[in-house]
Coordinates of N, CA, C and O in Angstrom, one line a residue:
X1 N -8.4 -15.0 14.7 CA -7.3 -16.0 14.6 C -6.0 -15.5 15.2 O -5.8 -14.2 15.3
X2 N -5.1 -16.4 15.5 CA -3.8 -16.0 16.1 C -2.9 -15.4 15.0 O -2.2 -14.4 15.2
X3 N -2.9 -16.0 13.8 CA -2.1 -15.5 12.7 C -3.1 -15.4 11.5 O -3.9 -16.2 11.3
X4 N -2.8 -14.4 10.6 CA -3.7 -14.2 9.4 C -2.8 -13.7 8.3 O -1.8 -13.1 8.5
X5 N -3.3 -14.1 7.1 CA -2.6 -13.6 5.8 C -3.8 -13.1 4.9 O -4.8 -13.7 4.9
X6 N -3.5 -12.0 4.3 CA -4.5 -11.4 3.4 C -3.9 -11.0 2.1 O -2.7 -10.5 2.1
X7 N -4.6 -11.1 1.0 CA -4.1 -10.7 -0.3 C -5.3 -10.2 -1.1 O -6.5 -10.6 -0.9
X8 N -5.0 -9.3 -2.1 CA -6.1 -8.9 -2.9 C -5.7 -7.7 -3.8 O -4.5 -7.4 -4.0
X9 N -6.8 -7.0 -4.3 CA -6.6 -5.9 -5.2 C -6.4 -4.6 -4.4 O -7.0 -4.3 -3.4
X10 N -5.6 -3.7 -5.0 CA -5.4 -2.3 -4.4 C -5.5 -1.3 -5.5 O -4.8 -1.4 -6.6
X11 N -6.2 -0.2 -5.3 CA -6.3 0.9 -6.2 C -5.7 2.1 -5.5 O -6.0 2.4 -4.3
X12 N -4.7 2.7 -6.1 CA -3.9 3.8 -5.5 C -4.1 5.1 -6.3 O -4.1 5.1 -7.5
X13 N -4.3 6.2 -5.6 CA -4.4 7.5 -6.2 C -3.3 8.3 -5.7 O -3.1 8.5 -4.5
X14 N -2.4 8.8 -6.6 CA -1.3 9.7 -6.2 C -1.9 11.1 -6.1 O -2.2 11.7 -7.2
X15 N -2.2 11.6 -4.9 CA -2.9 12.9 -4.8 C -2.0 14.0 -5.0 O -2.5 15.1 -5.3
X16 N -0.7 13.9 -5.0 CA 0.3 15.0 -5.3 C 0.3 15.2 -6.8 O 0.2 16.3 -7.2
X17 N 0.4 14.2 -7.6 CA 0.5 14.3 -9.0 C -0.8 14.1 -9.7 O -0.9 14.1 -10.9
X18 N -1.9 13.8 -9.0 CA -3.2 13.6 -9.5 C -3.2 12.5 -10.6 O -3.7 12.6 -11.7
X19 N -2.6 11.3 -10.2 CA -2.5 10.2 -11.1 C -3.2 9.0 -10.4 O -2.9 8.8 -9.2
X20 N -3.9 8.2 -11.2 CA -4.5 6.9 -10.7 C -3.6 5.8 -11.1 O -3.1 5.7 -12.2
X21 N -3.4 4.8 -10.2 CA -2.7 3.6 -10.4 C -3.7 2.4 -10.3 O -3.8 1.9 -9.2
X22 N -4.4 2.1 -11.4 CA -5.5 1.1 -11.2 C -5.1 -0.3 -11.1 O -5.9 -1.2 -10.7
X23 N -3.8 -0.7 -11.5 CA -3.4 -2.0 -11.5 C -2.5 -2.2 -10.2 O -1.3 -1.9 -10.2
X24 N -3.1 -2.7 -9.2 CA -2.4 -2.9 -7.9 C -2.8 -4.2 -7.2 O -3.8 -4.8 -7.4
X25 N -1.9 -4.5 -6.2 CA -2.1 -5.7 -5.4 C -1.5 -5.4 -4.0 O -0.8 -4.5 -3.8
X26 N -1.9 -6.3 -3.1 CA -1.3 -6.2 -1.7 C -1.3 -7.6 -1.1 O -2.0 -8.5 -1.5
X27 N -0.3 -7.7 -0.2 CA -0.2 -8.9 0.6 C 0.1 -8.5 2.0 O 1.0 -7.7 2.2
X28 N -0.6 -9.0 3.0 CA -0.3 -8.6 4.4 C -0.4 -9.9 5.3 O -1.1 -10.8 4.9
X29 N 0.3 -9.8 6.3 CA 0.3 -10.9 7.4 C 0.3 -10.2 8.7 O 0.8 -9.1 8.9
X30 N -0.4 -10.8 9.7 CA -0.4 -10.2 11.0 C -0.4 -11.3 12.1 O -0.9 -12.4 11.8
X31 N 0.1 -11.0 13.2 CA 0.1 -11.8 14.4 C -0.8 -11.1 15.4 O -0.4 -9.9 15.8
X32 N -1.9 -11.6 15.8 CA -2.8 -11.0 16.7 C -2.4 -11.4 18.1 O -2.6 -12.6 18.5
X33 N -1.8 -10.5 18.9 CA -1.2 -10.8 20.1 C -2.2 -10.9 21.3 O -1.9 -11.6 22.3
X34 N -3.3 -10.3 21.2 CA -4.4 -10.4 22.2 C -5.8 -10.1 21.5 O -5.8 -10.2 20.3
X35 N -6.8 -9.8 22.3 CA -8.1 -9.6 21.7 C -8.3 -8.3 21.0 O -9.4 -8.1 20.4
X36 N -7.3 -7.4 21.1 CA -7.5 -6.1 20.5 C -6.3 -5.5 19.8 O -6.3 -4.4 19.2
X37 N -5.1 -6.2 19.9 CA -3.9 -5.7 19.3 C -3.1 -6.7 18.6 O -3.0 -7.9 19.0
X38 N -2.5 -6.3 17.4 CA -1.7 -7.2 16.7 C -0.5 -6.4 16.0 O -0.5 -5.2 16.0
X39 N 0.4 -7.1 15.4 CA 1.5 -6.5 14.6 C 1.3 -7.0 13.1 O 1.1 -8.2 12.9
X40 N 1.3 -6.0 12.2 CA 1.0 -6.3 10.8 C 2.2 -5.9 10.0 O 2.9 -5.0 10.2
X41 N 2.4 -6.7 8.9 CA 3.3 -6.3 7.9 C 2.6 -6.4 6.5 O 1.7 -7.1 6.3
X42 N 3.1 -5.5 5.6 CA 2.4 -5.4 4.3 C 3.4 -5.1 3.2 O 4.3 -4.4 3.3
X43 N 3.2 -5.8 2.0 CA 3.9 -5.5 0.8 C 2.9 -5.2 -0.3 O 1.8 -5.9 -0.4
X44 N 3.1 -4.1 -1.0 CA 2.1 -3.7 -2.0 C 2.8 -3.4 -3.3 O 4.0 -3.1 -3.4
X45 N 2.1 -3.4 -4.4 CA 2.5 -3.0 -5.7 C 1.4 -2.2 -6.4 O 0.3 -2.6 -6.4
X46 N 1.8 -1.2 -7.1 CA 0.9 -0.4 -8.0 C 1.6 -0.1 -9.3 O 2.8 0.3 -9.3
X47 N 0.9 -0.3 -10.4 CA 1.5 -0.2 -11.7 C 0.7 0.7 -12.6 O -0.5 0.7 -12.6
X48 N 1.4 1.5 -13.5 CA 0.7 2.3 -14.4 C 1.6 2.5 -15.7 O 2.8 2.8 -15.5
X49 N 1.0 2.4 -16.8 CA 1.6 2.8 -18.1 C 1.1 4.2 -18.4 O -0.1 4.4 -18.6
X50 N 2.0 5.1 -18.5 CA 1.7 6.5 -18.8 C 1.9 6.8 -20.3 O 3.0 6.8 -20.8
X51 N 0.8 6.9 -21.0 CA 0.9 7.2 -22.5 C 0.6 8.6 -22.9 O 0.7 8.9 -24.0
X52 N 0.3 9.5 -21.9 CA 0.0 10.9 -22.2 C 1.3 11.7 -22.3 O 1.2 13.0 -22.4
X53 N 2.5 11.1 -22.4 CA 3.7 11.9 -22.5 C 4.3 11.9 -23.9 O 5.5 12.0 -24.1
X54 N 3.4 11.7 -24.9 CA 3.9 11.5 -26.3 C 5.0 12.4 -26.7 O 5.0 13.6 -26.2
X55 N 6.0 11.9 -27.4 CA 6.1 10.6 -27.9 C 6.7 9.6 -27.0 O 7.0 8.4 -27.4
X56 N 6.9 9.9 -25.7 CA 7.5 9.0 -24.7 C 6.4 8.2 -24.1 O 5.4 8.7 -23.8
X57 N 6.7 6.9 -23.8 CA 5.8 6.1 -23.1 C 6.6 5.7 -21.8 O 7.7 5.2 -21.9
X58 N 6.0 5.9 -20.7 CA 6.7 5.5 -19.4 C 5.8 4.5 -18.6 O 4.6 4.6 -18.6
X59 N 6.5 3.6 -18.0 CA 5.8 2.6 -17.1 C 6.3 2.9 -15.7 O 7.5 2.8 -15.5
X60 N 5.4 3.1 -14.8 CA 5.8 3.3 -13.4 C 5.4 2.1 -12.5 O 4.2 1.6 -12.7
X61 N 6.3 1.7 -11.7 CA 6.0 0.6 -10.8 C 6.3 1.1 -9.4 O 7.4 1.6 -9.1
X62 N 5.3 1.0 -8.5 CA 5.5 1.6 -7.1 C 5.3 0.5 -6.1 O 4.2 -0.2 -6.2
X63 N 6.2 0.2 -5.3 CA 6.2 -0.8 -4.3 C 6.4 -0.3 -2.9 O 7.1 0.7 -2.7
X64 N 5.7 -0.9 -1.9 CA 5.9 -0.5 -0.5 C 6.2 -1.8 0.3 O 5.7 -2.8 0.0
X65 N 6.9 -1.6 1.4 CA 7.1 -2.7 2.4 C 7.1 -2.0 3.7 O 7.9 -1.2 4.0
X66 N 6.1 -2.4 4.5 CA 5.8 -1.7 5.8 C 5.4 -2.6 6.9 O 4.9 -3.7 6.6
X67 N 5.4 -2.1 8.1 CA 5.0 -2.9 9.3 C 4.6 -1.9 10.4 O 5.0 -0.8 10.4
X68 N 3.8 -2.4 11.3 CA 3.4 -1.6 12.4 C 2.2 -2.2 13.2 O 1.8 -3.3 13.0
X69 N 1.7 -1.4 14.2 CA 0.6 -1.9 15.0 C -0.7 -1.9 14.4 O -1.0 -1.0 13.5
X70 N -1.6 -2.9 14.7 CA -3.0 -2.9 14.3 C -3.9 -3.1 15.5 O -3.6 -3.9 16.3
X71 N -4.9 -2.2 15.6 CA -5.9 -2.3 16.7 C -7.2 -2.7 16.1 O -7.6 -2.2 15.1
X72 N -7.9 -3.6 16.8 CA -9.2 -4.1 16.2 C -10.1 -4.5 17.4 O -9.7 -4.6 18.5
X73 N -11.4 -4.6 17.0 CA -12.5 -4.9 18.0 C -13.4 -5.9 17.3 O -13.9 -5.6 16.2
X74 N -13.5 -7.1 17.8 CA -14.4 -8.1 17.2 C -15.8 -7.9 17.7 O -16.1 -7.9 18.9
X75 N -16.8 -7.7 16.8 CA -18.2 -7.5 17.1 C -19.0 -8.5 16.3 O -19.4 -8.2 15.1
X76 N -19.1 -9.7 16.8 CA -19.7 -10.8 16.1 C -18.9 -11.2 14.9 O -17.7 -11.5 15.0
X77 N -19.4 -11.1 13.7 CA -18.7 -11.5 12.5 C -17.9 -10.3 11.9 O -17.2 -10.4 10.9
X78 N -18.1 -9.1 12.4 CA -17.5 -7.8 11.9 C -16.3 -7.5 12.8 O -16.5 -7.4 14.0
X79 N -15.2 -7.2 12.2 CA -14.0 -6.8 12.9 C -13.4 -5.5 12.3 O -12.7 -5.5 11.3
X80 N -13.8 -4.3 12.8 CA -13.2 -3.1 12.4 C -11.8 -3.0 12.9 O -11.5 -3.5 14.0
X81 N -10.9 -2.3 12.1 CA -9.5 -2.2 12.6 C -8.9 -0.9 12.1 O -9.4 -0.2 11.2
X82 N -7.9 -0.4 12.9 CA -7.1 0.7 12.5 C -5.6 0.3 12.6 O -5.3 -0.5 13.5
X83 N -4.8 0.9 11.8 CA -3.4 0.5 11.8 C -2.5 1.7 11.4 O -3.0 2.6 10.7
X84 N -1.3 1.7 11.8 CA -0.3 2.7 11.4 C 0.9 2.0 11.0 O 1.6 1.3 11.8
X85 N 1.2 2.0 9.7 CA 2.4 1.3 9.2 C 3.5 2.3 8.8 O 3.2 3.4 8.4
X86 N 4.7 1.8 8.9 CA 5.9 2.6 8.5 C 6.9 1.7 7.8 O 6.9 0.5 8.1
X87 N 7.6 2.3 6.9 CA 8.6 1.5 6.1 C 9.1 2.2 4.9 O 9.3 3.4 5.0
X88 N 9.3 1.5 3.8 CA 9.9 2.0 2.6 C 8.9 2.0 1.5 O 8.0 1.2 1.4
X89 N 9.1 3.0 0.6 CA 8.4 3.1 -0.7 C 9.4 3.2 -1.8 O 10.3 4.0 -1.7
X90 N 9.2 2.3 -2.8 CA 10.2 2.2 -3.9 C 9.5 2.5 -5.2 O 8.5 1.8 -5.5
X91 N 10.0 3.5 -5.9 CA 9.5 3.8 -7.3 C 10.5 3.4 -8.3 O 11.7 3.7 -8.2
X92 N 10.0 2.7 -9.3 CA 10.8 2.3 -10.5 C 10.1 2.7 -11.7 O 8.9 2.3 -11.9
X93 N 10.7 3.5 -12.6 CA 10.1 3.8 -13.8 C 11.0 3.6 -15.0 O 12.2 3.7 -14.8
X94 N 10.4 3.4 -16.1 CA 11.2 3.2 -17.3 C 10.5 3.9 -18.5 O 9.3 3.7 -18.7
X95 N 11.2 4.7 -19.2 CA 10.7 5.4 -20.4 C 11.2 4.8 -21.6 O 12.4 4.4 -21.7
X96 N 10.4 4.8 -22.6 CA 10.8 4.3 -24.0 C 10.4 5.3 -25.0 O 9.5 6.0 -24.8
X97 N 11.1 5.3 -26.1 CA 10.9 6.3 -27.2 C 12.0 7.3 -27.2 O 13.0 7.2 -26.5
X98 N 11.8 8.3 -28.1 CA 12.8 9.4 -28.2 C 12.7 10.3 -27.0 O 12.0 11.2 -26.9
X99 N 13.6 10.0 -26.0 CA 13.4 10.6 -24.7 C 14.4 11.8 -24.5 O 14.4 12.4 -23.4
X100 N 15.3 12.1 -25.4 CA 16.1 13.3 -25.2 C 17.0 13.2 -24.0 O 17.7 12.3 -23.8
X101 N 16.9 14.2 -23.1 CA 17.7 14.4 -22.0 C 17.3 13.5 -20.8 O 18.0 13.5 -19.8
X102 N 16.1 12.9 -20.9 CA 15.6 12.1 -19.7 C 16.4 10.8 -19.7 O 16.8 10.2 -20.7
X103 N 16.6 10.3 -18.5 CA 17.2 9.0 -18.3 C 16.2 7.9 -18.6 O 15.0 8.1 -18.2
X104 N 16.5 6.9 -19.3 CA 15.5 5.9 -19.7 C 15.0 5.1 -18.5 O 13.9 4.6 -18.6
X105 N 15.7 4.9 -17.4 CA 15.2 4.2 -16.2 C 15.7 5.0 -15.0 O 16.7 5.6 -15.0
X106 N 14.9 4.8 -13.9 CA 15.3 5.4 -12.7 C 14.6 4.7 -11.5 O 13.5 4.1 -11.7
X107 N 15.2 4.6 -10.4 CA 14.6 4.0 -9.2 C 14.9 5.0 -8.0 O 15.9 5.7 -8.0
X108 N 14.0 4.9 -7.0 CA 14.2 5.7 -5.8 C 13.5 5.0 -4.6 O 12.3 4.5 -4.8
X109 N 14.0 5.0 -3.5 CA 13.4 4.4 -2.3 C 13.4 5.4 -1.2 O 14.5 6.0 -0.9
X110 N 12.3 5.6 -0.5 CA 12.2 6.7 0.5 C 11.4 6.1 1.7 O 10.7 5.1 1.6
X111 N 11.4 6.8 2.8 CA 10.7 6.5 4.0 C 9.2 6.8 3.8 O 8.9 7.9 3.2
X112 N 8.3 6.0 4.3 CA 6.9 6.2 4.1 C 6.1 5.9 5.4 O 6.5 5.0 6.2
X113 N 5.0 6.6 5.7 CA 4.1 6.3 6.8 C 2.7 6.1 6.2 O 2.3 6.8 5.2
X114 N 1.9 5.2 6.8 CA 0.6 4.9 6.3 C -0.4 4.6 7.4 O -0.5 3.5 7.8
X115 N -1.2 5.6 7.8 CA -2.3 5.3 8.7 C -3.5 4.9 7.9 O -3.7 5.4 6.8
X116 N -4.3 4.0 8.5 CA -5.5 3.6 7.7 C -6.4 2.7 8.6 O -6.1 2.5 9.8
X117 N -7.4 2.2 8.0 CA -8.3 1.4 8.7 C -9.3 0.7 7.8 O -9.4 1.0 6.6
X118 N -10.1 -0.2 8.3 CA -11.0 -0.9 7.5 C -11.9 -1.9 8.3 O -12.0 -1.7 9.5
X119 N -12.4 -2.8 7.6 CA -13.3 -3.8 8.3 C -13.1 -5.2 7.6 O -12.9 -5.3 6.4
X120 N -13.0 -6.2 8.5 CA -12.9 -7.6 8.1 C -14.3 -8.2 8.5 O -14.8 -8.1 9.6
X121 N -14.8 -9.0 7.5 CA -16.1 -9.7 7.7 C -15.8 -11.2 7.7 O -15.3 -11.7 6.7
X122 N -16.1 -11.9 8.9 CA -15.8 -13.3 9.0 C -16.8 -14.1 8.2 O -18.0 -14.0 8.5
X123 N -16.4 -14.9 7.3 CA -17.3 -15.8 6.6 C -17.4 -17.2 7.2 O -18.4 -17.8 7.3
X124 N -16.2 -17.7 7.6 CA -16.1 -18.9 8.4 C -15.0 -18.6 9.5 O -14.4 -17.6 9.5
X125 N -14.8 -19.5 10.4 CA -13.7 -19.3 11.4 C -12.4 -19.0 10.8 O -11.5 -18.4 11.4
X126 N -12.1 -19.5 9.6 CA -10.8 -19.3 9.0 C -10.7 -18.5 7.7 O -9.6 -18.2 7.2
X127 N -11.8 -18.0 7.2 CA -11.9 -17.3 5.9 C -12.7 -16.0 6.1 O -13.8 -16.1 6.6
X128 N -12.2 -14.9 5.7 CA -12.9 -13.6 5.8 C -12.6 -12.8 4.5 O -11.8 -13.1 3.7
X129 N -13.4 -11.7 4.4 CA -13.2 -10.7 3.4 C -12.8 -9.4 4.0 O -13.2 -9.2 5.2
X130 N -12.0 -8.6 3.4 CA -11.6 -7.3 4.0 C -11.7 -6.2 3.0 O -11.4 -6.3 1.8
X131 N -12.0 -5.0 3.5 CA -12.0 -3.8 2.8 C -11.3 -2.7 3.6 O -11.5 -2.7 4.9
X132 N -10.5 -1.9 3.0 CA -9.8 -0.9 3.8 C -9.4 0.3 3.0 O -9.4 0.2 1.8
X133 N -9.2 1.4 3.6 CA -8.7 2.6 3.0 C -7.5 3.2 3.9 O -7.5 3.0 5.1
X134 N -6.6 3.8 3.2 CA -5.5 4.4 4.0 C -4.9 5.6 3.2 O -5.2 5.9 2.1
X135 N -4.0 6.3 3.9 CA -3.4 7.5 3.4 C -1.9 7.3 3.6 O -1.4 7.1 4.7
X136 N -1.1 7.4 2.5 CA 0.3 7.2 2.6 C 1.0 8.5 2.4 O 0.7 9.3 1.5
X137 N 2.1 8.7 3.1 CA 2.9 9.9 3.0 C 4.3 9.5 2.8 O 4.9 8.7 3.6
X138 N 5.0 9.9 1.7 CA 6.4 9.6 1.4 C 7.2 10.8 1.7 O 6.9 11.9 1.3
X139 N 8.3 10.6 2.5 CA 9.1 11.7 3.0 C 10.3 11.9 2.1 O 11.1 10.9 1.9
X140 N 10.5 13.1 1.5 CA 11.7 13.4 0.8 C 12.5 14.4 1.6 O 12.0 15.1 2.4
X141 N 13.8 14.4 1.3 CA 14.7 15.2 2.1 C 15.1 16.5 1.2 O 14.7 16.5 0.0
X142 N 15.7 17.4 1.8 CA 16.1 18.6 1.0 C 17.0 18.3 -0.2 O 17.1 19.0 -1.2
X143 N 17.8 17.2 -0.1 CA 18.7 16.8 -1.1 C 18.0 16.2 -2.3 O 18.6 16.0 -3.3
X144 N 16.7 15.8 -2.2 CA 16.0 15.2 -3.2 C 15.6 16.1 -4.3 O 15.6 17.3 -4.1
X145 N 15.3 15.6 -5.5 CA 15.0 16.4 -6.6 C 13.6 17.0 -6.5 O 13.2 18.0 -7.1
X146 N 12.8 16.5 -5.6 CA 11.4 16.9 -5.4 C 11.4 17.9 -4.2 O 12.0 17.8 -3.3
X147 N 10.6 19.0 -4.4 CA 10.5 20.0 -3.3 C 9.4 19.6 -2.2 O 9.4 20.2 -1.2
X148 N 8.5 18.7 -2.6 CA 7.4 18.5 -1.7 C 7.3 17.0 -1.4 O 7.9 16.2 -2.0
X149 N 6.6 16.7 -0.3 CA 6.4 15.3 0.0 C 5.3 14.7 -0.9 O 4.6 15.5 -1.6
X150 N 5.2 13.5 -1.0 CA 4.3 12.8 -1.9 C 3.2 12.2 -1.1 O 3.5 11.5 -0.1
X151 N 1.9 12.3 -1.5 CA 0.8 11.7 -0.8 C 0.0 10.8 -1.7 O -0.1 11.1 -2.9
X152 N -0.5 9.8 -1.1 CA -1.3 8.8 -1.9 C -2.5 8.3 -1.0 O -2.3 8.2 0.2
X153 N -3.6 8.1 -1.7 CA -4.7 7.5 -1.0 C -4.9 6.1 -1.7 O -4.6 5.9 -2.9
X154 N -5.4 5.1 -0.9 CA -5.5 3.8 -1.4 C -6.7 3.1 -0.9 O -7.1 3.3 0.3
X155 N -7.3 2.2 -1.7 CA -8.4 1.4 -1.2 C -8.1 0.0 -1.6 O -7.5 -0.3 -2.7
X156 N -8.4 -1.0 -0.7 CA -8.1 -2.4 -1.0 C -9.3 -3.2 -0.8 O -10.2 -2.9 0.0
X157 N -9.4 -4.4 -1.4 CA -10.4 -5.4 -1.2 C -9.7 -6.7 -1.3 O -8.9 -6.9 -2.3
X158 N -9.9 -7.6 -0.4 CA -9.2 -8.9 -0.5 C -9.8 -10.0 0.4 O -10.8 -9.8 1.1
X159 N -9.2 -11.1 0.4 CA -9.6 -12.2 1.2 C -8.5 -12.5 2.3 O -7.3 -12.2 2.1
X160 N -9.0 -12.9 3.5 CA -8.1 -13.2 4.6 C -8.3 -14.6 5.0 O -9.4 -15.2 5.1
X161 N -7.1 -15.2 5.3 CA -7.1 -16.6 5.8 C -6.5 -16.6 7.2 O -5.4 -15.9 7.4
X162 N -7.1 -17.2 8.2 CA -6.6 -17.2 9.5 C -6.3 -18.6 10.0 O -6.9 -19.6 9.6
X163 N -5.3 -18.7 11.0 CA -4.9 -19.9 11.6 C -4.7 -19.7 13.1 O -4.3 -18.7 13.5
X164 N -5.1 -20.8 13.8 CA -5.0 -20.8 15.3 C -6.1 -20.0 15.9 O -6.8 -19.2 15.4
X165 N -6.4 -20.4 17.2 CA -7.5 -19.8 17.9 C -6.9 -19.1 19.2 O -5.9 -19.6 19.7
X166 N -7.5 -18.1 19.6 CA -7.0 -17.3 20.7 C -7.9 -17.7 21.9 O -9.0 -17.8 21.9

């Protein structure tokens, strides 16, 4: 299709902190400019309630907003693709309970890069299903409280709707 929109479930693993974010979603849109190249944009959310910090309970909400090139090859009903997205990653967390010296809420937005790929399977000319995996790297500066960059792995599954013919 000339234009497509996709939405679905996303599972994220924070490989730096070894934490899973099982409650996630994604929405992406793309303009396919020719038979092998398109421009994609994506918004994602991943959520986790951390109860292992007793007596503090913290809720982490992680959002990204990215865009970049997508390369694909149509082979019958199967369309493998690779993409490299860049943009922002926003973390918002809130702690409740007797938290002492910790701030009860905090937010932070950083630059992020996300290479990945997957496969789209065409069910009809306008409806498809998609599965993909990617690796996200969040860049911190020397002025940040963290000494290291943050890495995440992610898997998605969703449905794709397409409009227009090429």
